[in-house]
PDB file of C-alpha atoms in Angstrom:
ATOM      1  CA  MET A   1       6.053  -1.380 -12.675  1.00 56.00           C
ATOM      2  CA  ASN A   2       4.048  -4.319 -11.374  1.00 66.00           C
ATOM      3  CA  MET A   3       1.920  -3.234  -8.434  1.00 74.00           C
ATOM      4  CA  ASN A   4       1.350  -5.740  -5.641  1.00 87.00           C
ATOM      5  CA  TRP A   5      -2.078  -4.653  -4.375  1.00 92.00           C
ATOM      6  CA  ILE A   6      -2.738  -5.796  -0.811  1.00 92.00           C
ATOM      7  CA  ALA A   7      -6.301  -5.841   0.547  1.00 94.00           C
ATOM      8  CA  ILE A   8      -6.469  -3.890   3.811  1.00 95.00           C
ATOM      9  CA  GLY A   9     -10.174  -4.067   4.566  1.00 96.00           C
ATOM     10  CA  SER A  10     -13.221  -1.967   3.840  1.00 97.00           C
ATOM     11  CA  ILE A  11     -13.719   1.786   3.737  1.00 96.00           C
ATOM     12  CA  ALA A  12     -16.343   1.173   6.441  1.00 96.00           C
ATOM     13  CA  ASP A  13     -13.501   0.122   8.779  1.00 96.00           C
ATOM     14  CA  ILE A  14     -12.280   3.725   8.885  1.00 97.00           C
ATOM     15  CA  PRO A  15     -14.570   6.435  10.292  1.00 96.00           C
ATOM     16  CA  PRO A  16     -14.896   9.684   8.308  1.00 96.00           C
ATOM     17  CA  ARG A  17     -12.016  12.003   9.304  1.00 97.00           C
ATOM     18  CA  GLY A  18     -10.353   8.988  10.922  1.00 97.00           C
ATOM     19  CA  ALA A  19      -7.497   6.596  10.317  1.00 98.00           C
ATOM     20  CA  ARG A  20      -6.231   3.135  10.990  1.00 97.00           C
ATOM     21  CA  CYS A  21      -2.746   1.713  11.108  1.00 97.00           C
ATOM     22  CA  VAL A  22      -1.758  -1.188   8.862  1.00 96.00           C
ATOM     23  CA  VAL A  23       1.403  -3.117   9.704  1.00 94.00           C
ATOM     24  CA  THR A  24       3.314  -4.216   6.588  1.00 89.00           C
ATOM     25  CA  PRO A  25       6.755  -5.765   6.010  1.00 84.00           C
ATOM     26  CA  GLN A  26       7.912  -2.250   5.068  1.00 82.00           C
ATOM     27  CA  GLY A  27       6.659  -0.689   8.285  1.00 91.00           C
ATOM     28  CA  LYS A  28       3.487   0.872   9.644  1.00 96.00           C
ATOM     29  CA  ILE A  29       1.184   2.578   7.149  1.00 97.00           C
ATOM     30  CA  ALA A  30      -1.473   5.074   8.223  1.00 98.00           C
ATOM     31  CA  VAL A  31      -4.630   4.886   6.103  1.00 98.00           C
ATOM     32  CA  PHE A  32      -6.872   7.947   6.313  1.00 98.00           C
ATOM     33  CA  ARG A  33     -10.456   8.650   5.275  1.00 98.00           C
ATOM     34  CA  THR A  34     -11.430  12.271   4.760  1.00 97.00           C
ATOM     35  CA  ALA A  35     -14.844  13.790   5.441  1.00 96.00           C
ATOM     36  CA  ASP A  36     -15.690  13.426   1.732  1.00 95.00           C
ATOM     37  CA  ASP A  37     -14.596   9.746   1.628  1.00 95.00           C
ATOM     38  CA  GLN A  38     -11.245  10.178  -0.068  1.00 96.00           C
ATOM     39  CA  VAL A  39      -8.708   7.612   1.138  1.00 98.00           C
ATOM     40  CA  PHE A  40      -4.972   8.258   1.491  1.00 98.00           C
ATOM     41  CA  ALA A  41      -2.092   6.151   2.810  1.00 98.00           C
ATOM     42  CA  ILE A  42       1.195   7.484   4.165  1.00 98.00           C
ATOM     43  CA  ASP A  43       3.946   6.252   6.462  1.00 97.00           C
ATOM     44  CA  ASP A  44       2.694   6.276  10.058  1.00 98.00           C
ATOM     45  CA  HIS A  45       5.494   8.435  11.443  1.00 96.00           C
ATOM     46  CA  CYS A  46       5.813  12.193  11.440  1.00 97.00           C
ATOM     47  CA  PRO A  47       9.021  13.466   9.787  1.00 97.00           C
ATOM     48  CA  HIS A  48       9.607  15.622  12.882  1.00 96.00           C
ATOM     49  CA  LYS A  49       9.916  13.223  15.844  1.00 97.00           C
ATOM     50  CA  GLY A  50       8.241  10.091  14.505  1.00 97.00           C
ATOM     51  CA  GLY A  51       4.812  10.724  16.032  1.00 97.00           C
ATOM     52  CA  PRO A  52       2.003   8.275  15.110  1.00 98.00           C
ATOM     53  CA  LEU A  53       0.153  10.144  12.360  1.00 98.00           C
ATOM     54  CA  SER A  54      -2.661   7.553  12.431  1.00 98.00           C
ATOM     55  CA  GLN A  55      -3.595   8.974  15.846  1.00 98.00           C
ATOM     56  CA  GLY A  56      -3.690  12.559  14.551  1.00 98.00           C
ATOM     57  CA  ILE A  57      -6.645  14.743  13.646  1.00 96.00           C
ATOM     58  CA  VAL A  58      -7.758  14.705  10.004  1.00 97.00           C
ATOM     59  CA  HIS A  59      -8.919  18.024   8.527  1.00 97.00           C
ATOM     60  CA  GLY A  60      -9.437  18.493   4.823  1.00 96.00           C
ATOM     61  CA  ALA A  61      -6.724  16.478   3.044  1.00 97.00           C
ATOM     62  CA  ALA A  62      -4.229  16.851   5.895  1.00 98.00           C
ATOM     63  CA  VAL A  63      -3.470  15.340   9.293  1.00 98.00           C
ATOM     64  CA  THR A  64      -2.114  17.048  12.405  1.00 98.00           C
ATOM     65  CA  CYS A  65       0.479  15.010  14.287  1.00 98.00           C
ATOM     66  CA  PRO A  66      -0.622  14.312  17.882  1.00 97.00           C
ATOM     67  CA  LEU A  67       2.843  15.013  19.313  1.00 97.00           C
ATOM     68  CA  HIS A  68       3.871  18.477  18.142  1.00 97.00           C
ATOM     69  CA  ASN A  69       1.015  19.620  15.874  1.00 97.00           C
ATOM     70  CA  TRP A  70       2.895  19.345  12.595  1.00 98.00           C
ATOM     71  CA  VAL A  71       0.437  19.336   9.690  1.00 98.00           C
ATOM     72  CA  ILE A  72       1.122  16.764   6.952  1.00 98.00           C
ATOM     73  CA  SER A  73      -0.562  16.767   3.522  1.00 98.00           C
ATOM     74  CA  LEU A  74      -2.261  13.428   2.856  1.00 98.00           C
ATOM     75  CA  GLU A  75      -1.968  14.071  -0.892  1.00 98.00           C
ATOM     76  CA  THR A  76       1.777  14.808  -1.084  1.00 98.00           C
ATOM     77  CA  GLY A  77       3.147  13.600   2.258  1.00 98.00           C
ATOM     78  CA  LYS A  78       4.817  16.978   2.756  1.00 98.00           C
ATOM     79  CA  ALA A  79       4.782  19.019   5.952  1.00 98.00           C
ATOM     80  CA  LEU A  80       2.695  22.176   5.539  1.00 97.00           C
ATOM     81  CA  GLY A  81       3.317  25.684   6.827  1.00 95.00           C
ATOM     82  CA  ALA A  82       6.773  26.584   8.097  1.00 94.00           C
ATOM     83  CA  ASP A  83       7.709  22.970   8.877  1.00 95.00           C
ATOM     84  CA  GLU A  84       9.934  20.998   6.523  1.00 95.00           C
ATOM     85  CA  GLY A  85      10.034  17.297   5.823  1.00 97.00           C
ATOM     86  CA  SER A  86       7.882  14.660   4.239  1.00 98.00           C
ATOM     87  CA  VAL A  87       6.625  11.116   4.567  1.00 97.00           C
ATOM     88  CA  ARG A  88       6.176   8.490   1.894  1.00 96.00           C
ATOM     89  CA  THR A  89       2.774   8.319   0.206  1.00 97.00           C
ATOM     90  CA  ILE A  90       1.407   4.931  -0.775  1.00 95.00           C
ATOM     91  CA  PRO A  91      -0.975   4.312  -3.706  1.00 95.00           C
ATOM     92  CA  VAL A  92      -4.505   3.384  -2.625  1.00 96.00           C
ATOM     93  CA  ARG A  93      -7.153   1.710  -4.761  1.00 96.00           C
ATOM     94  CA  ILE A  94     -10.844   1.488  -3.875  1.00 96.00           C
ATOM     95  CA  GLU A  95     -13.014  -1.211  -5.429  1.00 96.00           C
ATOM     96  CA  GLY A  96     -16.561  -0.822  -4.216  1.00 95.00           C
ATOM     97  CA  GLU A  97     -16.119  -0.830  -0.433  1.00 95.00           C
ATOM     98  CA  ARG A  98     -12.762  -2.657  -0.439  1.00 97.00           C
ATOM     99  CA  LEU A  99      -9.447  -0.891   0.067  1.00 97.00           C
ATOM    100  CA  PHE A 100      -6.073  -1.914  -1.334  1.00 96.00           C
ATOM    101  CA  ILE A 101      -2.591  -0.447  -0.955  1.00 95.00           C
ATOM    102  CA  ALA A 102       0.288  -0.971  -3.376  1.00 92.00           C
ATOM    103  CA  LEU A 103       3.237  -2.553  -1.619  1.00 82.00           C
ATOM    104  CA  ALA A 104       5.385  -2.905  -4.733  1.00 66.00           C
ATOM    105  CA  ALA A 105       5.599   0.880  -4.814  1.00 51.00           C
ATOM    106  CA  LEU A 106       6.797   0.758  -1.203  1.00 50.00           C
ATOM    107  CA  ALA A 107       9.477  -1.807  -1.893  1.00 51.00           C
ATOM    108  CA  SER A 108      10.842   0.082  -4.896  1.00 51.00           C
ATOM    109  CA  LYS A 109      11.058   3.368  -2.975  1.00 52.00           C
ATOM    110  CA  ALA A 110      12.682   1.710   0.030  1.00 47.00           C
ATOM    111  CA  ALA A 111      15.336  -0.032  -2.087  1.00 41.00           C
TER     112      ALA A 111
END
């Protein structure tokens, strides 16, 4: 599949254990940076009640939703613990300091 890599800024734009929201034609994407500088991108809405995951607390490779404390894996997009549900994960590429997300993968999954 042909990936359409979209530049979304620099890793320096996101604080360690922080996130930012990127608005795309396919919806809002939450881009997270972990304490050890891994970068993940997932849909910016909790599978529970649609809470803004980009405003949640990052711990390890997971984020806690600010609304009802659901914990979502940044690696798989799945809810952890007793909760069920998942969000879409989006491929991320890092080139030096620059970050890219793959929107072709989004479009194919949404179709």
